[in-house]
Amino acid sequence: MDNPLTPRSNDLGLTAASKANTPIENQDAKSFFAQLQGFWVTFITMFKKVNTVEYPEVKEPTAERFHGRHQLNRYEDGLEKCIGCELCAWACPADAILVEGESNTEEARFSPGERYGKVYQINYLRCVFCGLCIEACPTRALTMTNEYELADDSRKKLIFEKEDLLAPLKSGMLQPPHPMAEGKTHIDYYRGEIKGGSNG
Amino acid sequence: MVPEQALLETQAPVEMITVVIDGFEVSVPKGTLVIRAAEKLGIQIPRFCDHPLLDPAGACRQCLVDIEINGRAFPKPQASCTIPVENNMIVKTQLTSPVAEKAQAGIMEFLLINHPLDCPVCDKGGECPLQNQAMSNGRPDSRYEGVKRTFEKPVPISTQVLLDRERCVLCARCTRFSEQIAGDPFITLNERGALQQVGIYAEDPFESYYSGNTVQICPVGALTGASYRFRARPFDLVSVDSACEHCASGCAMRTDIRRGKTLRRLAGDDSSVNEEWNCDKGRWAFKYLTSRERVTSPMIRGEDGELHEASWPEAIAFAASGLKGKRAGVLVGGRATVEDAYGYSKFARVALGTNDIDFRSRPHSDEESSFLTSVALGLKTTYKDIDKADKVVLLGFEPEEESPIVFLRIYKQVRKRALAVISDAPFASRGSQKLNAELVTEISTISGLTAKSVILVGERLAEKSGALSSALALAEKSGAKLAWIPRRAGERGALSSGAIATLLPGGRPVSEPSARVDVAAAWSVDSLPSNPGRSTSEILLALSVNNLDAVVIGGVDPLDISNEALTQLLNSFVVSLEISHSSVTAIADVVLPVAAVVEKSGSFQDWQGSVRAFDKAIADSLSRSDVRILSMIADEMGSPINLPTVSATAREIAALGLWDGSVSAFEKAATEKSAIPEGKLNLTSWRLLLDLGTLQDGEANLAGTARKASAHISATRAEKLGVKTGEEISISSDLGAIKLPVTISDMSDQAIWVPRNSIGSQVIANLGFVTGPVTVVKA
Ligand code: SF4
Ligand code: SF4
Ligand code: SF4
Ligand code: SF4
Ligand code: FES
C-alpha cells in the first residue's frame, strides 16, 4: 500500500497472520541453557514477597494525588464554593460535566456572591479523570478525592448529581441555604476569612 | 456591510478612494471609515465602541493604527473608527506597525486595570469581545498590583436590564443606541475619569421598549438581561435563526435553546427589515410557552361535562363527527403561520364547505373586509419607501406601540433629515413626541402629500367608519404610497392565505368564478363554495342564534373581539386548537394541542408581505403544527385536504401562486359622525406594546417596564372634573367602569384616551367597546 490513506479494511489482517506463521528461529539445542535461566527466575520468585493484595478484602491506600471521584467543597460554614460558572464543563475534554447556574436570593443563599450551581452532574461513564476540571475551577470548589470504587450496574447510577458530589457537612457547618456570615461579604469568603459555625 | 448599503441608498455614482492598508490596496466609497476599509481586506482591528449602525464616537481608543497621508505621518496612532479614508493614505495596523501594536496593548492594559476578575460569574464569558481581544491584542500578563476600583453591583437600571459598572469599558454604545436609534436618552455617562460610569436619570427610569438591544451590543458583560443572567454559557446553546411571532414588523431573530428550553432570543441581522435591532417584547416574551398549563394531550368533553384526556385517533374522530355535515365556521387567531392559515382556509372550503372563516380576532368592519379584499394585498410599500419618504402619515396606527421596528425606521429619518410625520392620534403619545408628529383630527384635512409620501394604515382605522375610505381617497388623490400594518404577526399571512370569507389563497376573490375553478382544480375537488361567508362577529352571532352548529378555533382570545364572544360560543360544538389552557378550551368540546412557534417550522409575512420563514428550534419536540392536525381531521371527515406537513403546505402555496386577475372594487363607506351625547366623553384606545397580551405571560421582568396605565384628558376637562395629574377618575359605560390615574395631554376637551389591555384598564372586558361615549367622573 503506497498511499498511507488507503483504508486497510480489506487486508483483514492476513499479512500480519502470515508473518506470525513463519517458524521461530533459534530453536536448536544451543538455547536450552537460556531456557533454564528463564525457569530459574520463576522458581526464585516463589520465595519473594508478593506485591499484589487480596482486593477487595484488603485495600491499599492510593497515592496521595490519585485522581478519584470528584467532590464539591464547602466553606467552613457550609456554604457551597461552586458558583455555577461552568468552567469545569468547558474544560472537560470528555464532555462529562453538566452545570446550570442560578441566582442566589436573600431568601435562599447557597453560595457567597450572586451565583451558585443549581444543577451539577458528572457522568462517570465519560469522565477520564484527567483533572482538567480541577485546574479550571476558579474557586477550588471542585477537587478530586482518592475514591476509585466507581462501578455500578446501570448508566443512571453512574451519573452523579450534586447531592452525590457535595462534601459532607463537618461540625460547625450548616446545610445551605443560609445567609452569609454576619457582616461578611463574598470577598471575605474568597479570601478564606470565614471560620466555621458562624451561623450555628 | 455599510459601504455597500451606502451605495444602494444614495444611488448616485460614488467616488471611490484607494488606500493602502498593511501593504494591500483597497478601494472603498468616499466616507468609509478606515476600520471598515480594513475589514474589507479581512484585517481585523480590535474595537469596542465602533458599531456600524451608530455614529462614530472614538470612545474606547482600542482601534489605534498608524496613519500616513501624502507621506506625512500622524505623530501618534489614530483611532481608525473615526477617520474616513483619504486618497494617498497609508495605514499600518497592529499587524505591520509595532507602534500600533504597542498602543493597542497599552489601551488594553488601561481597560483591564479596573476590570474585575468576573469572568466566571459574568454572562458574557465565552462570547466576550474583551476576553477575546485581551487574548489577541493584550499583554500576556498583568503588571497591575494595586487594588481595583469596585462599585456596588449589579444595579438594576430597569426590571429587565442590570448594570455591573465595574465591567463597563465606557464605550458609549448603550447611550448612543438609546439616543440615536431608540430616541430614549434615559441612560448616560456620568462623572469623569476613573469614576466615569453609566447611569440613569433618577426621575426617568430606563423604560425604553428597545432596552434589550443595549444588552446585545454592550461589548462586555456590563449590561445583562435579568431573565438570562446566569442561565447558560454560549457553548451550551443551540442557536436557530427564527422569526418573531409578536408583531408584523417581521424581525429576524436568533433563538438560543438549551436542553429543550428557550433561554434567550436575540435580534437577527436583516438590513432590509430590522437592521440589527428588535424590541423588548420580541426579545424577552417567550415564557408564555411554559407559564400557563400546557395542553399536553388531546381532550374530549365527556358525558359528565368535564374534559378527559383522549388518544389522538379518538379525539380526531370525535372532532370529525362533530363537524361532518354540520354548518360550521372557522376562527383563526393572529398567531397562525402562513402555512397554518392556509390549512384553515383549505379546511373551511374543502372539509366544511363554507366561506365562514376570518382571521380577525379584534374589532373589525365590513369596510375593512372590502379594503382587505380589494386593496391590501396589492400594496407594495416597504421599509425602503419609509427611508425615502418626504412625509409619513400614520392613520389608526401608533408605530412605537403597534409595530416597533416601523417606529425605528421612521425615527431614523426624523433624526437624520427631520422627516415630517403626521398622525391622526387624539394626543401626542411618547412615540408621536419623539417623531415630532403633527396631529390632525380629520383625515380629509391632510394635504401636501406627494408620490414620495407614505401613508401607514393600522388595523385600528377599521374602528372608525369611513376612515379607511378617506385614507384610500387621500392616497389616490396624492399618489402617495399606502401600506396596511396589522398589529399581529400572523394577519398579513392569513390574508394572503385566504383565511377570510372573501378571499381564497393567493388573493383570489371568492366572488370570481374563474378563481374558484382555479383553486378547485389545484385542490382536486369538484367545486368550492361560492356563497358569501361571514366575518368573525357574524360567525359568533350565527353561533349564538344557532345559524351555525360548530366552530373550529385556533388560538383566539374571545376578549380581544368582544365582551360577549365567549358566551356566544356556548351552544355550539367547539373544536379548539390551542397551546395552553384558556377560556376557550374551558368550554370546548374537543381540545387539540398544537405546537408553539419554537416547536414548529413555518413562516410569517411581515407587513410588507415578505416571507419570514423559520425552522423548528426545539428539534425533538413532538408537538404538531395546526395544519397537520386539520389535515388529520379532514381525512377522518372523508374530505381530505392533503396537507400532511408544513413543507408540503409550503410547496402547495408556492405552486398555487398569486392571483393576477381583477379584484372587485373597494366599497366606500360613508364617514359616520357619531355625535357624542351631552355629558359624555369620546373614548379612544390602543394597545400598548407591553400589556396583558397572552404571549407576554410569565415574564415579570418584562412586565415591569410596561408603561403604567393612565387616562389622558385635556387640561380644561381635568379642571372641570376637579382632578390633577395622578388623581383617579372613573370611566364608565353601561357595562362597567374602570378607575385610572389622570395624565393631562394636549387634546380635545371631549376626548379621553386609555390603554386597551393594560393592568387596570381592560377596555373590552370592562366597558364592552373600544371606542365610543363614556361617562367620566372624579373617582
Ligand atoms: S465546580 Fe468550579 S468550575 Fe465547576 S461550575 Fe463550580 S465553580 Fe465553576
Ligand atoms: S466582561 Fe468579559 S472580560 Fe469582563 S468579566 Fe465579563 S466575561 Fe470577563
Ligand atoms: S455599559 Fe456596555 S455598552 Fe454601555 S458604555 Fe459600558 S461597556 Fe459600553
Ligand atoms: S418589533 Fe415586533 S417583530 Fe421585532 S422583536 Fe419586537 S415584537 Fe418581534
Ligand atoms: S473602536 Fe475606535 S475608539 Fe473605540
mmCIF file with all atom_site columns, N, CA, C and O in Angstrom, chain B residues 111-143:
data_model
loop_
_atom_site.group_PDB
_atom_site.id
_atom_site.type_symbol
_atom_site.label_atom_id
_atom_site.label_alt_id
_atom_site.label_comp_id
_atom_site.label_asym_id
_atom_site.label_entity_id
_atom_site.label_seq_id
_atom_site.pdbx_PDB_ins_code
_atom_site.Cartn_x
_atom_site.Cartn_y
_atom_site.Cartn_z
_atom_site.occupancy
_atom_site.B_iso_or_equiv
_atom_site.pdbx_formal_charge
_atom_site.auth_seq_id
_atom_site.auth_comp_id
_atom_site.auth_asym_id
_atom_site.auth_atom_id
_atom_site.pdbx_PDB_model_num
ATOM 1   N N  . LEU B 1 111 ? -7.678  49.391 30.138 1.00 0.00 ? 111 LEU B N  1
ATOM 2   C CA . LEU B 1 111 ? -9.062  48.907 30.297 1.00 0.00 ? 111 LEU B CA 1
ATOM 3   C C  . LEU B 1 111 ? -9.142  47.833 31.368 1.00 0.00 ? 111 LEU B C  1
ATOM 4   O O  . LEU B 1 111 ? -10.126 47.721 32.085 1.00 0.00 ? 111 LEU B O  1
ATOM 5   N N  . LEU B 1 112 ? -8.077  47.041 31.475 1.00 0.00 ? 112 LEU B N  1
ATOM 6   C CA . LEU B 1 112 ? -8.142  45.909 32.392 1.00 0.00 ? 112 LEU B CA 1
ATOM 7   C C  . LEU B 1 112 ? -7.752  46.280 33.821 1.00 0.00 ? 112 LEU B C  1
ATOM 8   O O  . LEU B 1 112 ? -7.996  45.523 34.741 1.00 0.00 ? 112 LEU B O  1
ATOM 9   N N  . ILE B 1 113 ? -7.125  47.467 33.988 1.00 0.00 ? 113 ILE B N  1
ATOM 10  C CA . ILE B 1 113 ? -6.668  47.843 35.325 1.00 0.00 ? 113 ILE B CA 1
ATOM 11  C C  . ILE B 1 113 ? -7.796  47.745 36.338 1.00 0.00 ? 113 ILE B C  1
ATOM 12  O O  . ILE B 1 113 ? -7.679  47.109 37.379 1.00 0.00 ? 113 ILE B O  1
ATOM 13  N N  . ASN B 1 114 ? -8.933  48.342 35.999 1.00 0.00 ? 114 ASN B N  1
ATOM 14  C CA . ASN B 1 114 ? -10.037 48.316 36.949 1.00 0.00 ? 114 ASN B CA 1
ATOM 15  C C  . ASN B 1 114 ? -11.096 47.288 36.599 1.00 0.00 ? 114 ASN B C  1
ATOM 16  O O  . ASN B 1 114 ? -12.165 47.267 37.185 1.00 0.00 ? 114 ASN B O  1
ATOM 17  N N  . HIS B 1 115 ? -10.782 46.448 35.623 1.00 0.00 ? 115 HIS B N  1
ATOM 18  C CA . HIS B 1 115 ? -11.794 45.462 35.232 1.00 0.00 ? 115 HIS B CA 1
ATOM 19  C C  . HIS B 1 115 ? -11.785 44.300 36.211 1.00 0.00 ? 115 HIS B C  1
ATOM 20  O O  . HIS B 1 115 ? -10.743 43.768 36.546 1.00 0.00 ? 115 HIS B O  1
ATOM 21  N N  . PRO B 1 116 ? -12.947 43.917 36.709 1.00 0.00 ? 116 PRO B N  1
ATOM 22  C CA . PRO B 1 116 ? -12.974 42.863 37.733 1.00 0.00 ? 116 PRO B CA 1
ATOM 23  C C  . PRO B 1 116 ? -12.642 41.504 37.145 1.00 0.00 ? 116 PRO B C  1
ATOM 24  O O  . PRO B 1 116 ? -12.782 41.294 35.946 1.00 0.00 ? 116 PRO B O  1
ATOM 25  N N  . LEU B 1 117 ? -12.213 40.607 38.009 1.00 0.00 ? 117 LEU B N  1
ATOM 26  C CA . LEU B 1 117 ? -11.989 39.223 37.579 1.00 0.00 ? 117 LEU B CA 1
ATOM 27  C C  . LEU B 1 117 ? -13.309 38.474 37.691 1.00 0.00 ? 117 LEU B C  1
ATOM 28  O O  . LEU B 1 117 ? -13.457 37.565 38.488 1.00 0.00 ? 117 LEU B O  1
ATOM 29  N N  . ASP B 1 118 ? -14.256 38.920 36.881 1.00 0.00 ? 118 ASP B N  1
ATOM 30  C CA . ASP B 1 118 ? -15.625 38.417 36.999 1.00 0.00 ? 118 ASP B CA 1
ATOM 31  C C  . ASP B 1 118 ? -15.966 37.326 36.009 1.00 0.00 ? 118 ASP B C  1
ATOM 32  O O  . ASP B 1 118 ? -17.058 36.774 36.065 1.00 0.00 ? 118 ASP B O  1
ATOM 33  N N  . CYS B 1 119 ? -15.052 37.042 35.104 1.00 0.00 ? 119 CYS B N  1
ATOM 34  C CA . CYS B 1 119 ? -15.417 36.132 34.004 1.00 0.00 ? 119 CYS B CA 1
ATOM 35  C C  . CYS B 1 119 ? -16.201 34.901 34.459 1.00 0.00 ? 119 CYS B C  1
ATOM 36  O O  . CYS B 1 119 ? -17.176 34.533 33.827 1.00 0.00 ? 119 CYS B O  1
ATOM 37  N N  . PRO B 1 120 ? -15.828 34.251 35.569 1.00 0.00 ? 120 PRO B N  1
ATOM 38  C CA . PRO B 1 120 ? -16.593 33.062 35.941 1.00 0.00 ? 120 PRO B CA 1
ATOM 39  C C  . PRO B 1 120 ? -18.058 33.336 36.271 1.00 0.00 ? 120 PRO B C  1
ATOM 40  O O  . PRO B 1 120 ? -18.885 32.447 36.120 1.00 0.00 ? 120 PRO B O  1
ATOM 41  N N  . VAL B 1 121 ? -18.373 34.527 36.746 1.00 0.00 ? 121 VAL B N  1
ATOM 42  C CA . VAL B 1 121 ? -19.775 34.785 37.068 1.00 0.00 ? 121 VAL B CA 1
ATOM 43  C C  . VAL B 1 121 ? -20.406 35.757 36.082 1.00 0.00 ? 121 VAL B C  1
ATOM 44  O O  . VAL B 1 121 ? -21.501 36.258 36.310 1.00 0.00 ? 121 VAL B O  1
ATOM 45  N N  . CYS B 1 122 ? -19.727 36.023 34.990 1.00 0.00 ? 122 CYS B N  1
ATOM 46  C CA . CYS B 1 122 ? -20.208 37.037 34.048 1.00 0.00 ? 122 CYS B CA 1
ATOM 47  C C  . CYS B 1 122 ? -20.884 36.356 32.867 1.00 0.00 ? 122 CYS B C  1
ATOM 48  O O  . CYS B 1 122 ? -20.339 35.424 32.279 1.00 0.00 ? 122 CYS B O  1
ATOM 49  N N  . ASP B 1 123 ? -22.079 36.824 32.527 1.00 0.00 ? 123 ASP B N  1
ATOM 50  C CA . ASP B 1 123 ? -22.831 36.226 31.428 1.00 0.00 ? 123 ASP B CA 1
ATOM 51  C C  . ASP B 1 123 ? -22.105 36.305 30.094 1.00 0.00 ? 123 ASP B C  1
ATOM 52  O O  . ASP B 1 123 ? -22.367 35.523 29.193 1.00 0.00 ? 123 ASP B O  1
ATOM 53  N N  . LYS B 1 124 ? -21.228 37.286 29.971 1.00 0.00 ? 124 LYS B N  1
ATOM 54  C CA . LYS B 1 124 ? -20.595 37.482 28.673 1.00 0.00 ? 124 LYS B CA 1
ATOM 55  C C  . LYS B 1 124 ? -19.479 36.464 28.438 1.00 0.00 ? 124 LYS B C  1
ATOM 56  O O  . LYS B 1 124 ? -19.046 36.272 27.302 1.00 0.00 ? 124 LYS B O  1
ATOM 57  N N  . GLY B 1 125 ? -19.009 35.861 29.519 1.00 0.00 ? 125 GLY B N  1
ATOM 58  C CA . GLY B 1 125 ? -17.883 34.942 29.424 1.00 0.00 ? 125 GLY B CA 1
ATOM 59  C C  . GLY B 1 125 ? -18.108 33.895 28.335 1.00 0.00 ? 125 GLY B C  1
ATOM 60  O O  . GLY B 1 125 ? -19.120 33.213 28.330 1.00 0.00 ? 125 GLY B O  1
ATOM 61  N N  . GLY B 1 126 ? -17.155 33.794 27.421 1.00 0.00 ? 126 GLY B N  1
ATOM 62  C CA . GLY B 1 126 ? -17.297 32.832 26.341 1.00 0.00 ? 126 GLY B CA 1
ATOM 63  C C  . GLY B 1 126 ? -17.715 33.484 25.042 1.00 0.00 ? 126 GLY B C  1
ATOM 64  O O  . GLY B 1 126 ? -17.530 32.923 23.970 1.00 0.00 ? 126 GLY B O  1
ATOM 65  N N  . GLU B 1 127 ? -18.286 34.676 25.122 1.00 0.00 ? 127 GLU B N  1
ATOM 66  C CA . GLU B 1 127 ? -18.631 35.400 23.903 1.00 0.00 ? 127 GLU B CA 1
ATOM 67  C C  . GLU B 1 127 ? -18.278 36.880 24.104 1.00 0.00 ? 127 GLU B C  1
ATOM 68  O O  . GLU B 1 127 ? -18.966 37.759 23.636 1.00 0.00 ? 127 GLU B O  1
ATOM 69  N N  . CYS B 1 128 ? -17.208 37.105 24.861 1.00 0.00 ? 128 CYS B N  1
ATOM 70  C CA . CYS B 1 128 ? -16.896 38.455 25.293 1.00 0.00 ? 128 CYS B CA 1
ATOM 71  C C  . CYS B 1 128 ? -15.794 39.070 24.427 1.00 0.00 ? 128 CYS B C  1
ATOM 72  O O  . CYS B 1 128 ? -14.674 38.571 24.401 1.00 0.00 ? 128 CYS B O  1
ATOM 73  N N  . PRO B 1 129 ? -16.089 40.162 23.731 1.00 0.00 ? 129 PRO B N  1
ATOM 74  C CA . PRO B 1 129 ? -15.052 40.821 22.941 1.00 0.00 ? 129 PRO B CA 1
ATOM 75  C C  . PRO B 1 129 ? -13.854 41.238 23.791 1.00 0.00 ? 129 PRO B C  1
ATOM 76  O O  . PRO B 1 129 ? -12.720 41.250 23.307 1.00 0.00 ? 129 PRO B O  1
ATOM 77  N N  . LEU B 1 130 ? -14.095 41.568 25.059 1.00 0.00 ? 130 LEU B N  1
ATOM 78  C CA . LEU B 1 130 ? -12.968 41.964 25.896 1.00 0.00 ? 130 LEU B CA 1
ATOM 79  C C  . LEU B 1 130 ? -12.068 40.764 26.190 1.00 0.00 ? 130 LEU B C  1
ATOM 80  O O  . LEU B 1 130 ? -10.846 40.854 26.093 1.00 0.00 ? 130 LEU B O  1
ATOM 81  N N  . GLN B 1 131 ? -12.670 39.654 26.523 1.00 0.00 ? 131 GLN B N  1
ATOM 82  C CA . GLN B 1 131 ? -11.863 38.436 26.725 1.00 0.00 ? 131 GLN B CA 1
ATOM 83  C C  . GLN B 1 131 ? -11.077 38.115 25.457 1.00 0.00 ? 131 GLN B C  1
ATOM 84  O O  . GLN B 1 131 ? -9.860  37.902 25.494 1.00 0.00 ? 131 GLN B O  1
ATOM 85  N N  . ASN B 1 132 ? -11.786 38.111 24.343 1.00 0.00 ? 132 ASN B N  1
ATOM 86  C CA . ASN B 1 132 ? -11.144 37.700 23.092 1.00 0.00 ? 132 ASN B CA 1
ATOM 87  C C  . ASN B 1 132 ? -10.023 38.641 22.712 1.00 0.00 ? 132 ASN B C  1
ATOM 88  O O  . ASN B 1 132 ? -8.928  38.213 22.343 1.00 0.00 ? 132 ASN B O  1
ATOM 89  N N  . GLN B 1 133 ? -10.285 39.948 22.798 1.00 0.00 ? 133 GLN B N  1
ATOM 90  C CA . GLN B 1 133 ? -9.286  40.892 22.333 1.00 0.00 ? 133 GLN B CA 1
ATOM 91  C C  . GLN B 1 133 ? -8.162  41.069 23.342 1.00 0.00 ? 133 GLN B C  1
ATOM 92  O O  . GLN B 1 133 ? -7.049  41.435 22.977 1.00 0.00 ? 133 GLN B O  1
ATOM 93  N N  . ALA B 1 134 ? -8.445  40.777 24.618 1.00 0.00 ? 134 ALA B N  1
ATOM 94  C CA . ALA B 1 134 ? -7.354  40.783 25.590 1.00 0.00 ? 134 ALA B CA 1
ATOM 95  C C  . ALA B 1 134 ? -6.390  39.651 25.257 1.00 0.00 ? 134 ALA B C  1
ATOM 96  O O  . ALA B 1 134 ? -5.176  39.771 25.416 1.00 0.00 ? 134 ALA B O  1
ATOM 97  N N  . MET B 1 135 ? -6.933  38.550 24.756 1.00 0.00 ? 135 MET B N  1
ATOM 98  C CA . MET B 1 135 ? -6.081  37.438 24.335 1.00 0.00 ? 135 MET B CA 1
ATOM 99  C C  . MET B 1 135 ? -5.318  37.784 23.067 1.00 0.00 ? 135 MET B C  1
ATOM 100 O O  . MET B 1 135 ? -4.123  37.515 22.951 1.00 0.00 ? 135 MET B O  1
ATOM 101 N N  . SER B 1 136 ? -6.025  38.370 22.083 1.00 0.00 ? 136 SER B N  1
ATOM 102 C CA . SER B 1 136 ? -5.371  38.579 20.793 1.00 0.00 ? 136 SER B CA 1
ATOM 103 C C  . SER B 1 136 ? -4.504  39.835 20.772 1.00 0.00 ? 136 SER B C  1
ATOM 104 O O  . SER B 1 136 ? -3.507  39.883 20.067 1.00 0.00 ? 136 SER B O  1
ATOM 105 N N  . ASN B 1 137 ? -4.883  40.871 21.508 1.00 0.00 ? 137 ASN B N  1
ATOM 106 C CA . ASN B 1 137 ? -4.163  42.130 21.387 1.00 0.00 ? 137 ASN B CA 1
ATOM 107 C C  . ASN B 1 137 ? -3.629  42.689 22.695 1.00 0.00 ? 137 ASN B C  1
ATOM 108 O O  . ASN B 1 137 ? -3.131  43.812 22.728 1.00 0.00 ? 137 ASN B O  1
ATOM 109 N N  . GLY B 1 138 ? -3.765  41.944 23.775 1.00 0.00 ? 138 GLY B N  1
ATOM 110 C CA . GLY B 1 138 ? -3.306  42.475 25.050 1.00 0.00 ? 138 GLY B CA 1
ATOM 111 C C  . GLY B 1 138 ? -1.946  41.911 25.442 1.00 0.00 ? 138 GLY B C  1
ATOM 112 O O  . GLY B 1 138 ? -1.339  41.137 24.706 1.00 0.00 ? 138 GLY B O  1
ATOM 113 N N  . ARG B 1 139 ? -1.468  42.338 26.614 1.00 0.00 ? 139 ARG B N  1
ATOM 114 C CA . ARG B 1 139 ? -0.208  41.789 27.120 1.00 0.00 ? 139 ARG B CA 1
ATOM 115 C C  . ARG B 1 139 ? -0.480  40.401 27.683 1.00 0.00 ? 139 ARG B C  1
ATOM 116 O O  . ARG B 1 139 ? -1.569  40.108 28.144 1.00 0.00 ? 139 ARG B O  1
ATOM 117 N N  . PRO B 1 140 ? 0.528   39.544 27.658 1.00 0.00 ? 140 PRO B N  1
ATOM 118 C CA . PRO B 1 140 ? 0.296   38.190 28.152 1.00 0.00 ? 140 PRO B CA 1
ATOM 119 C C  . PRO B 1 140 ? -0.016  38.139 29.649 1.00 0.00 ? 140 PRO B C  1
ATOM 120 O O  . PRO B 1 140 ? -0.764  37.298 30.096 1.00 0.00 ? 140 PRO B O  1
ATOM 121 N N  . ASP B 1 141 ? 0.577   39.058 30.439 1.00 0.00 ? 141 ASP B N  1
ATOM 122 C CA . ASP B 1 141 ? 0.210   39.011 31.850 1.00 0.00 ? 141 ASP B CA 1
ATOM 123 C C  . ASP B 1 141 ? 0.100   40.409 32.433 1.00 0.00 ? 141 ASP B C  1
ATOM 124 O O  . ASP B 1 141 ? 0.504   41.399 31.829 1.00 0.00 ? 141 ASP B O  1
ATOM 125 N N  . SER B 1 142 ? -0.456  40.472 33.614 1.00 0.00 ? 142 SER B N  1
ATOM 126 C CA . SER B 1 142 ? -0.785  41.755 34.204 1.00 0.00 ? 142 SER B CA 1
ATOM 127 C C  . SER B 1 142 ? 0.394   42.311 35.009 1.00 0.00 ? 142 SER B C  1
ATOM 128 O O  . SER B 1 142 ? 1.132   41.559 35.633 1.00 0.00 ? 142 SER B O  1
ATOM 129 N N  . ARG B 1 143 ? 0.569   43.626 34.948 1.00 0.00 ? 143 ARG B N  1
ATOM 130 C CA . ARG B 1 143 ? 1.618   44.243 35.774 1.00 0.00 ? 143 ARG B CA 1
ATOM 131 C C  . ARG B 1 143 ? 1.012   44.983 36.941 1.00 0.00 ? 143 ARG B C  1
ATOM 132 O O  . ARG B 1 143 ? 1.700   45.605 37.724 1.00 0.00 ? 143 ARG B O  1
#
